[in-house]
Amino acid sequence: MSESSPPNRIAFLRPPQPETTDPRFQAPDARHAPQEQPQWSDTPAAPERAEPVFELPTLPERKQGRSYGALISFLLFVALPVALATLYFGFYASSQYVAEFRFAVRDSRTSVSSSDATGGISSLLGVSTSPNTPENYIVTDYMLSRQAVEDLLAKVDLRAMYSREGTDWWASFDPSLPVERLVTYWQRMVTASYDQVTGIATARIRAFTPEDALAIAKALLENSENVINKTANRPIWDAVKFAENDVRRAAERLKTFRGELTQFRNTEQIIEPNSSVVSTNTALAASLKTTLLQLQTELATLSKRQLGPNAPAIVALQSRISATKDQLAMVEAQVSTDKQGKPLSTVVGKFEQPDMERQFAQNMVLSTMQLLEQARANALAQHIYVNPFVHPSLPESSVFPRRILSIFVVGVICFMLWTIGLLVVRAIREHIA
């Protein structure tokens, strides 16, 4: 359609109405209007022309010529990124090796099991383990934390391993950056997850050489076990501290009572009343009583032989009996007093109180020392085990980057973005036009 062509016009024609003189078919105003007399003419009457009702606007014309904007945008936003991704992943990207290990955190509990399958009874020392879900989550979270990075830096040089010469700048790490950036980079190079259904945790460590990946995986596994044991053994070490404080208090108490007992001995000049005074005097009195009984028995024997009272043997026995009685009376008098003449009951009473407290404090020291040794042995024992049933091994081939998949993903993303942008631009143009 040319620009000079007439506009499209669509006219709705009203058909001519037949003339009638019947007033019933005339309009109300026409019924009362004066009737004009028809005029006769030799020329025929011209036919009535139909008038148009409305007209439609002119349709837009399609512009001639071809637009190259879509092609140029496709080359810039799709073809060029795919080409760059192909060059990078195909020729420049460094190979990354993965060391993987799978583990389960277990709590050891020593138990004794007996077996009598052959008729005998044998005791076997076994270790029953049970899965600990919180500890598994603690280990997996620790592997991604800054603490894990700092612990690894004490064993392996992460900065040097991830910035080796020959690695591409996009994937390598700048060793001059602070540890916070190293933690962010580390979280990209390691993955740790825990499956609560199976109770198995998996860790994968990436590095630019197989040896580096294996060394980092072994160090990370060892550090994880140390950290979880420190966390789990903290109450046990607190028990050790409490036991040490109890031993210290019991020792100080024993020292105090020993000082009081030493002061009493120095004052009374008696080492131990029960053993040095009472026991000695009692033993001596018992010995004199035995001797006196024997002498009286001999005297009775001689009297039955019808000897006179003035017989030399009877006189000698009577003299010995008299001397023994005097000595026994003197000893019995000394049993109730000490060397200074003080009542022995008072001295013994003063001695028994600090001595009893000393013995009690000494028993407390012994019991608390036993508890302390048990607490220390329990703290030094390993209770939590990170059991790797799939140990880290030396990788033989690189896993990352996945070159073909990465190029495909870049192409798909760029194509989708380009398509969305193209649709948006065309929609805006049509809205403006």
Short mmCIF file of C-alpha atoms in Angstrom, two decimals:
data_model
loop_
_atom_site.label_atom_id
_atom_site.label_comp_id
_atom_site.label_asym_id
_atom_site.label_seq_id
_atom_site.Cartn_x
_atom_site.Cartn_y
_atom_site.Cartn_z
CA MET A 1 0.00 0.00 0.00
CA SER A 2 1.48 3.33 -1.07
CA GLU A 3 1.29 6.52 0.93
CA SER A 4 -0.92 8.20 -1.78
CA SER A 5 -3.52 5.51 -1.78
CA PRO A 6 -6.91 6.62 -0.48
CA PRO A 7 -7.80 5.65 3.03
CA ASN A 8 -9.81 2.59 3.60
CA ARG A 9 -13.35 3.64 4.08
CA ILE A 10 -16.09 1.37 5.17
CA ALA A 11 -19.53 2.90 4.69
CA PHE A 12 -22.76 1.56 5.97
CA LEU A 13 -25.54 2.53 3.47
CA ARG A 14 -29.08 3.04 4.61
CA PRO A 15 -31.49 1.52 2.06
CA PRO A 16 -34.05 3.91 0.54
CA GLN A 17 -37.41 3.89 2.27
CA PRO A 18 -40.53 3.58 0.11
CA GLU A 19 -42.71 6.64 0.06
CA THR A 20 -46.18 6.25 1.36
CA THR A 21 -49.02 8.59 1.86
CA ASP A 22 -50.71 6.54 4.48
CA PRO A 23 -50.73 8.64 7.62
CA ARG A 24 -50.52 5.52 9.77
CA PHE A 25 -47.00 4.83 8.54
CA GLN A 26 -45.79 8.39 8.92
CA ALA A 27 -44.06 9.99 11.81
CA PRO A 28 -46.23 11.81 14.34
CA ASP A 29 -44.97 15.19 13.15
CA ALA A 30 -45.52 14.26 9.57
CA ARG A 31 -49.17 13.47 10.14
CA HIS A 32 -49.98 17.04 10.97
CA ALA A 33 -47.64 18.63 8.46
CA PRO A 34 -49.31 20.16 5.44
CA GLN A 35 -49.21 17.86 2.47
CA GLU A 36 -47.33 19.16 -0.50
CA GLN A 37 -48.82 18.56 -3.85
CA PRO A 38 -46.64 16.50 -6.11
CA GLN A 39 -45.17 18.39 -8.98
CA TRP A 40 -45.05 16.72 -12.28
CA SER A 41 -41.83 16.97 -14.19
CA ASP A 42 -40.57 15.39 -17.34
CA THR A 43 -37.03 14.84 -15.87
CA PRO A 44 -36.60 11.68 -13.79
CA ALA A 45 -35.68 12.10 -10.09
CA ALA A 46 -32.08 11.45 -9.07
CA PRO A 47 -31.54 8.38 -6.83
CA GLU A 48 -30.72 9.05 -3.18
CA ARG A 49 -27.01 8.74 -2.14
CA ALA A 50 -26.01 6.77 0.98
CA GLU A 51 -24.01 8.71 3.58
CA PRO A 52 -21.01 6.97 5.43
CA VAL A 53 -21.42 6.36 9.13
CA PHE A 54 -17.67 6.22 10.30
CA GLU A 55 -14.20 5.50 8.96
CA LEU A 56 -11.27 3.27 10.32
CA PRO A 57 -7.72 4.69 10.65
CA THR A 58 -5.02 3.75 8.23
CA LEU A 59 -3.16 0.46 9.06
CA PRO A 60 0.57 0.83 9.83
CA GLU A 61 2.86 -0.22 7.07
CA ARG A 62 5.77 -2.66 7.66
CA LYS A 63 9.05 -0.94 7.20
CA GLN A 64 11.31 -2.33 4.61
CA GLY A 65 14.89 -3.37 5.52
CA ARG A 66 16.55 -5.86 7.92
CA SER A 67 17.70 -5.09 11.50
CA TYR A 68 21.09 -6.44 12.65
CA GLY A 69 20.66 -5.45 16.34
CA ALA A 70 19.51 -8.92 17.46
CA LEU A 71 22.44 -10.59 15.71
CA ILE A 72 24.98 -8.17 17.18
CA SER A 73 23.53 -8.58 20.67
CA PHE A 74 23.62 -12.37 20.29
CA LEU A 75 27.28 -12.25 19.34
CA LEU A 76 28.12 -9.94 22.25
CA PHE A 77 26.08 -11.53 25.01
CA VAL A 78 26.04 -15.19 24.00
CA ALA A 79 28.72 -16.12 21.52
CA LEU A 80 31.51 -14.06 23.10
CA PRO A 81 31.00 -15.33 26.71
CA VAL A 82 30.80 -18.92 25.47
CA ALA A 83 34.01 -18.43 23.49
CA LEU A 84 35.77 -16.95 26.52
CA ALA A 85 34.50 -19.77 28.74
CA THR A 86 35.75 -22.30 26.18
CA LEU A 87 39.19 -20.72 26.15
CA TYR A 88 39.36 -20.53 29.95
CA PHE A 89 38.03 -23.98 30.83
CA GLY A 90 39.66 -25.65 27.86
CA PHE A 91 43.19 -24.24 27.98
CA TYR A 92 43.78 -22.03 31.02
CA ALA A 93 41.86 -23.40 34.04
CA SER A 94 44.05 -25.39 36.45
CA SER A 95 43.09 -28.94 37.35
CA GLN A 96 41.76 -29.48 40.86
CA TYR A 97 42.06 -32.79 42.70
CA VAL A 98 39.61 -33.97 45.34
CA ALA A 99 40.42 -36.01 48.45
CA GLU A 100 37.26 -37.43 50.02
CA PHE A 101 36.66 -39.22 53.29
CA ARG A 102 33.51 -40.37 55.03
CA PHE A 103 33.19 -40.73 58.76
CA ALA A 104 30.85 -41.15 61.70
CA VAL A 105 31.31 -39.67 65.15
CA ARG A 106 30.98 -42.33 67.86
CA ASP A 107 30.96 -42.29 71.65
CA SER A 108 32.93 -45.14 73.22
CA ARG A 109 31.61 -46.87 76.30
CA THR A 110 33.63 -49.67 77.86
CA SER A 111 31.58 -52.73 78.69
CA VAL A 112 32.29 -56.29 79.68
CA SER A 113 30.53 -59.02 77.75
CA SER A 114 30.60 -62.71 78.59
CA SER A 115 30.40 -65.60 76.17
CA ASP A 116 29.64 -69.22 77.05
CA ALA A 117 29.09 -70.73 73.61
CA THR A 118 31.52 -73.58 74.37
CA GLY A 119 30.31 -74.15 77.92
CA GLY A 120 32.95 -71.92 79.53
CA ILE A 121 32.70 -68.35 80.78
CA SER A 122 35.09 -65.82 79.27
CA SER A 123 35.14 -62.07 79.86
CA LEU A 124 35.91 -59.93 76.87
CA LEU A 125 36.60 -56.23 77.08
CA GLY A 126 34.64 -54.56 74.29
CA VAL A 127 33.74 -51.08 73.16
CA SER A 128 30.13 -50.37 72.31
CA THR A 129 29.63 -47.33 70.20
CA SER A 130 26.54 -45.25 69.57
CA PRO A 131 26.03 -42.50 67.00
CA ASN A 132 25.95 -38.92 68.28
CA THR A 133 24.03 -36.57 66.02
CA PRO A 134 25.07 -33.29 67.72
CA GLU A 135 28.74 -34.26 67.55
CA ASN A 136 28.42 -35.02 63.83
CA TYR A 137 26.99 -31.56 63.20
CA ILE A 138 29.73 -30.03 65.33
CA VAL A 139 32.42 -31.71 63.25
CA THR A 140 30.91 -30.73 59.90
CA ASP A 141 30.45 -27.12 61.02
CA TYR A 142 33.99 -27.03 62.39
CA MET A 143 35.41 -28.07 59.03
CA LEU A 144 34.01 -24.90 57.46
CA SER A 145 34.96 -22.54 60.28
CA ARG A 146 37.83 -20.15 60.82
CA GLN A 147 39.08 -22.33 63.68
CA ALA A 148 39.65 -25.16 61.22
CA VAL A 149 41.70 -22.83 58.99
CA GLU A 150 43.83 -21.65 61.92
CA ASP A 151 44.38 -25.22 63.11
CA LEU A 152 45.39 -26.29 59.60
CA LEU A 153 47.82 -23.38 59.30
CA ALA A 154 49.64 -24.82 62.33
CA LYS A 155 50.19 -28.12 60.48
CA VAL A 156 50.16 -27.36 56.74
CA ASP A 157 50.80 -24.21 54.74
CA LEU A 158 47.41 -23.54 53.17
CA ARG A 159 48.50 -20.23 51.66
CA ALA A 160 51.36 -21.83 49.76
CA MET A 161 49.26 -24.82 48.67
CA TYR A 162 46.51 -22.66 47.19
CA SER A 163 48.85 -20.17 45.55
CA ARG A 164 51.30 -22.48 43.82
CA GLU A 165 53.07 -21.27 40.74
CA GLY A 166 51.35 -22.32 37.55
CA THR A 167 47.77 -22.13 38.82
CA ASP A 168 45.39 -19.75 37.12
CA TRP A 169 44.73 -16.44 38.82
CA TRP A 170 40.98 -16.94 38.88
CA ALA A 171 41.09 -20.14 40.96
CA SER A 172 44.23 -19.51 43.06
CA PHE A 173 44.48 -17.55 46.31
CA ASP A 174 46.50 -14.42 46.91
CA PRO A 175 48.76 -15.20 49.92
CA SER A 176 48.96 -11.53 50.88
CA LEU A 177 45.25 -11.39 51.75
CA PRO A 178 44.16 -11.60 55.42
CA VAL A 179 42.89 -14.75 57.09
CA GLU A 180 39.25 -13.67 56.68
CA ARG A 181 39.63 -13.89 52.90
CA LEU A 182 41.39 -17.22 53.32
CA VAL A 183 38.40 -18.52 55.28
CA THR A 184 36.06 -17.44 52.48
CA TYR A 185 38.31 -19.13 49.92
CA TRP A 186 38.54 -22.25 52.10
CA GLN A 187 34.75 -22.53 52.22
CA ARG A 188 34.79 -22.70 48.41
CA MET A 189 37.41 -25.46 48.37
CA VAL A 190 35.88 -27.77 51.00
CA THR A 191 32.42 -29.29 51.41
CA ALA A 192 31.17 -31.09 54.50
CA SER A 193 27.70 -32.53 54.98
CA TYR A 194 25.95 -34.89 57.38
CA ASP A 195 23.12 -37.26 56.51
CA GLN A 196 20.91 -37.64 59.57
CA VAL A 197 19.13 -40.67 58.11
CA THR A 198 22.26 -42.79 57.61
CA GLY A 199 24.38 -41.10 60.27
CA ILE A 200 27.25 -40.66 57.81
CA ALA A 201 29.17 -37.44 57.23
CA THR A 202 31.14 -36.68 54.06
CA ALA A 203 33.99 -34.23 53.52
CA ARG A 204 35.65 -33.31 50.19
CA ILE A 205 38.79 -31.20 49.96
CA ARG A 206 40.00 -29.66 46.71
CA ALA A 207 43.59 -28.72 45.90
CA PHE A 208 45.75 -28.14 42.82
CA THR A 209 47.95 -31.22 43.42
CA PRO A 210 47.03 -34.71 44.65
CA GLU A 211 49.60 -34.55 47.44
CA ASP A 212 48.21 -31.28 48.77
CA ALA A 213 44.65 -32.60 48.77
CA LEU A 214 45.69 -35.72 50.70
CA ALA A 215 47.78 -33.79 53.24
CA ILE A 216 44.98 -31.31 53.93
CA ALA A 217 42.39 -34.09 54.29
CA LYS A 218 44.51 -36.02 56.82
CA ALA A 219 45.26 -32.91 58.87
CA LEU A 220 41.60 -31.87 58.84
CA LEU A 221 40.49 -35.33 60.00
CA GLU A 222 42.99 -35.34 62.88
CA ASN A 223 42.08 -31.81 63.97
CA SER A 224 38.37 -32.63 63.90
CA GLU A 225 38.86 -35.54 66.27
CA ASN A 226 40.93 -33.41 68.64
CA VAL A 227 38.35 -30.62 68.66
CA ILE A 228 35.37 -32.89 69.32
CA ASN A 229 37.25 -34.60 72.15
CA LYS A 230 38.09 -31.25 73.73
CA THR A 231 34.45 -30.25 73.50
CA ALA A 232 33.16 -33.53 74.92
CA ASN A 233 35.83 -33.79 77.65
CA ARG A 234 35.31 -30.34 79.06
CA PRO A 235 32.98 -31.59 81.85
CA ILE A 236 35.52 -34.31 82.64
CA TRP A 237 38.34 -31.78 82.96
CA ASP A 238 36.09 -29.68 85.16
CA ALA A 239 35.70 -32.74 87.38
CA VAL A 240 39.50 -32.98 87.52
CA LYS A 241 39.71 -29.37 88.66
CA PHE A 242 37.08 -29.97 91.32
CA ALA A 243 38.98 -33.04 92.54
CA GLU A 244 42.21 -31.05 92.70
CA ASN A 245 40.49 -28.38 94.78
CA ASP A 246 39.12 -31.05 97.12
CA VAL A 247 42.58 -32.55 97.56
CA ARG A 248 44.02 -29.11 98.25
CA ARG A 249 41.39 -28.33 100.88
CA ALA A 250 41.80 -31.73 102.54
CA ALA A 251 45.58 -31.32 102.64
CA GLU A 252 45.30 -27.89 104.23
CA ARG A 253 42.88 -29.23 106.81
CA LEU A 254 45.20 -32.14 107.59
CA LYS A 255 48.09 -29.72 107.96
CA THR A 256 46.10 -27.63 110.42
CA PHE A 257 45.17 -30.59 112.61
CA ARG A 258 48.69 -31.93 112.56
CA GLY A 259 49.93 -28.55 113.78
CA GLU A 260 47.44 -28.59 116.63
CA LEU A 261 48.46 -32.13 117.57
CA THR A 262 52.16 -31.21 117.51
CA GLN A 263 51.50 -28.22 119.74
CA PHE A 264 49.62 -30.48 122.21
CA ARG A 265 52.50 -32.95 122.34
CA ASN A 266 54.99 -30.19 122.95
CA THR A 267 52.85 -28.76 125.74
CA GLU A 268 52.07 -32.04 127.51
CA GLN A 269 55.43 -33.62 126.67
CA ILE A 270 53.64 -36.79 125.66
CA ILE A 271 53.87 -38.33 122.22
CA GLU A 272 50.66 -40.31 122.56
CA PRO A 273 48.92 -40.82 125.92
CA ASN A 274 47.12 -43.97 124.90
CA SER A 275 50.27 -45.78 123.87
CA SER A 276 53.07 -44.19 125.93
CA VAL A 277 51.40 -43.78 129.35
CA VAL A 278 48.19 -45.71 129.62
CA SER A 279 49.34 -48.77 127.73
CA THR A 280 52.69 -48.91 129.54
CA ASN A 281 51.19 -48.53 133.00
CA THR A 282 48.41 -50.97 132.24
CA ALA A 283 50.83 -53.55 130.93
CA LEU A 284 53.07 -53.13 133.97
CA ALA A 285 50.11 -53.47 136.36
CA ALA A 286 48.97 -56.60 134.58
CA SER A 287 52.48 -58.05 134.81
CA LEU A 288 52.68 -57.30 138.55
CA LYS A 289 49.28 -58.89 139.10
CA THR A 290 50.46 -62.01 137.33
CA THR A 291 53.62 -62.14 139.45
CA LEU A 292 51.65 -61.58 142.62
CA LEU A 293 49.29 -64.40 141.70
CA GLN A 294 52.19 -66.78 141.11
CA LEU A 295 53.79 -65.90 144.49
CA GLN A 296 50.52 -66.39 146.29
CA THR A 297 50.14 -69.78 144.58
CA GLU A 298 53.63 -70.86 145.75
CA LEU A 299 52.85 -69.68 149.30
CA ALA A 300 49.66 -71.75 149.35
CA THR A 301 51.60 -74.76 148.10
CA LEU A 302 54.20 -74.46 150.87
CA SER A 303 51.47 -74.02 153.49
CA LYS A 304 49.98 -77.38 152.51
CA ARG A 305 53.30 -79.05 153.30
CA GLN A 306 52.71 -78.17 156.97
CA LEU A 307 55.65 -75.78 157.20
CA GLY A 308 55.71 -73.33 160.02
CA PRO A 309 55.09 -69.66 159.47
CA ASN A 310 58.67 -68.94 160.38
CA ALA A 311 60.07 -71.25 157.77
CA PRO A 312 62.63 -69.48 155.58
CA ALA A 313 60.78 -70.31 152.34
CA ILE A 314 57.48 -68.97 153.65
CA VAL A 315 59.09 -65.83 155.04
CA ALA A 316 60.79 -65.17 151.67
CA LEU A 317 57.58 -65.67 149.75
CA GLN A 318 55.68 -63.38 152.08
CA SER A 319 58.36 -60.69 151.66
CA ARG A 320 58.14 -60.97 147.88
CA ILE A 321 54.35 -60.86 147.97
CA SER A 322 54.42 -57.74 150.13
CA ALA A 323 56.90 -56.00 147.81
CA THR A 324 54.87 -56.92 144.74
CA LYS A 325 51.69 -55.52 146.31
CA ASP A 326 53.43 -52.25 147.12
CA GLN A 327 54.77 -51.95 143.59
CA LEU A 328 51.36 -52.80 142.13
CA ALA A 329 49.73 -50.12 144.24
CA MET A 330 52.28 -47.58 143.10
CA VAL A 331 51.74 -48.51 139.43
CA GLU A 332 47.97 -48.40 139.74
CA ALA A 333 48.28 -44.97 141.27
CA GLN A 334 50.29 -43.79 138.27
CA VAL A 335 47.81 -45.14 135.69
CA SER A 336 45.39 -42.27 136.20
CA THR A 337 48.05 -39.50 136.10
CA ASP A 338 50.87 -38.49 133.83
CA LYS A 339 54.45 -37.73 134.76
CA GLN A 340 53.51 -34.27 135.95
CA GLY A 341 50.70 -35.58 138.11
CA LYS A 342 47.87 -34.30 135.91
CA PRO A 343 44.77 -36.46 135.55
CA LEU A 344 45.36 -38.76 132.63
CA SER A 345 41.71 -38.65 131.54
CA THR A 346 42.01 -34.93 130.89
CA VAL A 347 45.20 -35.39 128.92
CA VAL A 348 43.72 -38.21 126.85
CA GLY A 349 40.58 -36.17 126.18
CA LYS A 350 42.61 -33.27 124.90
CA PHE A 351 44.61 -35.62 122.73
CA GLU A 352 41.74 -37.59 121.23
CA GLN A 353 39.96 -34.57 119.68
CA PRO A 354 42.80 -33.32 117.43
CA ASP A 355 43.91 -36.88 116.76
CA MET A 356 40.45 -37.85 115.53
CA GLU A 357 40.27 -34.78 113.30
CA ARG A 358 43.74 -35.59 111.98
CA GLN A 359 42.70 -39.12 111.10
CA PHE A 360 39.53 -37.88 109.41
CA ALA A 361 41.46 -35.30 107.40
CA GLN A 362 44.01 -37.94 106.46
CA ASN A 363 41.26 -40.26 105.20
CA MET A 364 39.75 -37.37 103.26
CA VAL A 365 43.09 -36.69 101.61
CA LEU A 366 43.41 -40.33 100.60
CA SER A 367 39.86 -40.52 99.17
CA THR A 368 40.14 -37.23 97.29
CA MET A 369 43.48 -38.26 95.84
CA GLN A 370 41.94 -41.49 94.60
CA LEU A 371 39.07 -39.54 93.01
CA LEU A 372 41.58 -37.17 91.45
CA GLU A 373 43.55 -40.02 89.89
CA GLN A 374 40.35 -41.56 88.53
CA ALA A 375 39.22 -38.21 87.09
CA ARG A 376 42.60 -37.68 85.45
CA ALA A 377 42.58 -41.15 83.94
CA ASN A 378 39.04 -40.58 82.67
CA ALA A 379 40.02 -37.21 81.20
CA LEU A 380 43.10 -38.57 79.47
CA ALA A 381 41.11 -41.41 77.91
CA GLN A 382 39.54 -40.77 74.51
CA HIS A 383 35.76 -40.93 74.54
CA ILE A 384 34.73 -39.50 71.16
CA TYR A 385 36.03 -41.07 67.97
CA VAL A 386 35.78 -39.71 64.45
CA ASN A 387 35.72 -43.06 62.70
CA PRO A 388 36.56 -42.71 58.98
CA PHE A 389 35.32 -45.84 57.28
CA VAL A 390 36.36 -44.27 53.94
CA HIS A 391 39.87 -42.97 54.52
CA PRO A 392 41.33 -40.13 52.43
CA SER A 393 43.43 -41.46 49.60
CA LEU A 394 45.70 -39.96 46.97
CA PRO A 395 43.61 -38.84 43.96
CA GLU A 396 44.84 -39.89 40.53
CA SER A 397 42.77 -37.68 38.23
CA SER A 398 41.31 -34.21 38.49
CA VAL A 399 37.61 -33.76 39.14
CA PHE A 400 37.30 -29.99 38.85
CA PRO A 401 36.73 -27.94 36.87
CA ARG A 402 34.08 -29.79 34.90
CA ARG A 403 35.01 -28.21 31.65
CA ILE A 404 32.24 -29.29 29.26
CA LEU A 405 29.52 -28.84 31.87
CA SER A 406 30.83 -25.41 32.82
CA ILE A 407 30.88 -24.25 29.20
CA PHE A 408 27.35 -25.57 28.70
CA VAL A 409 26.09 -23.82 31.82
CA VAL A 410 27.68 -20.52 30.72
CA GLY A 411 26.02 -20.86 27.31
CA VAL A 412 22.60 -21.65 28.75
CA ILE A 413 22.72 -18.77 31.22
CA CYS A 414 23.90 -16.27 28.60
CA PHE A 415 21.26 -17.44 26.11
CA MET A 416 18.48 -17.13 28.66
CA LEU A 417 19.59 -13.64 29.69
CA TRP A 418 19.91 -12.58 26.07
CA THR A 419 16.42 -13.92 25.25
CA ILE A 420 14.88 -12.11 28.22
CA GLY A 421 16.63 -8.87 27.29
CA LEU A 422 15.55 -9.14 23.66
CA LEU A 423 11.92 -9.68 24.61
CA VAL A 424 12.03 -6.71 27.00
CA VAL A 425 13.54 -4.41 24.34
CA ARG A 426 10.97 -5.38 21.70
CA ALA A 427 8.13 -4.93 24.14
CA ILE A 428 9.36 -1.43 24.97
CA ARG A 429 9.70 -0.52 21.29
CA GLU A 430 6.21 -1.67 20.44
CA HIS A 431 4.83 0.24 23.43
CA ILE A 432 6.58 3.43 22.29
CA ALA A 433 5.47 2.98 18.65
#
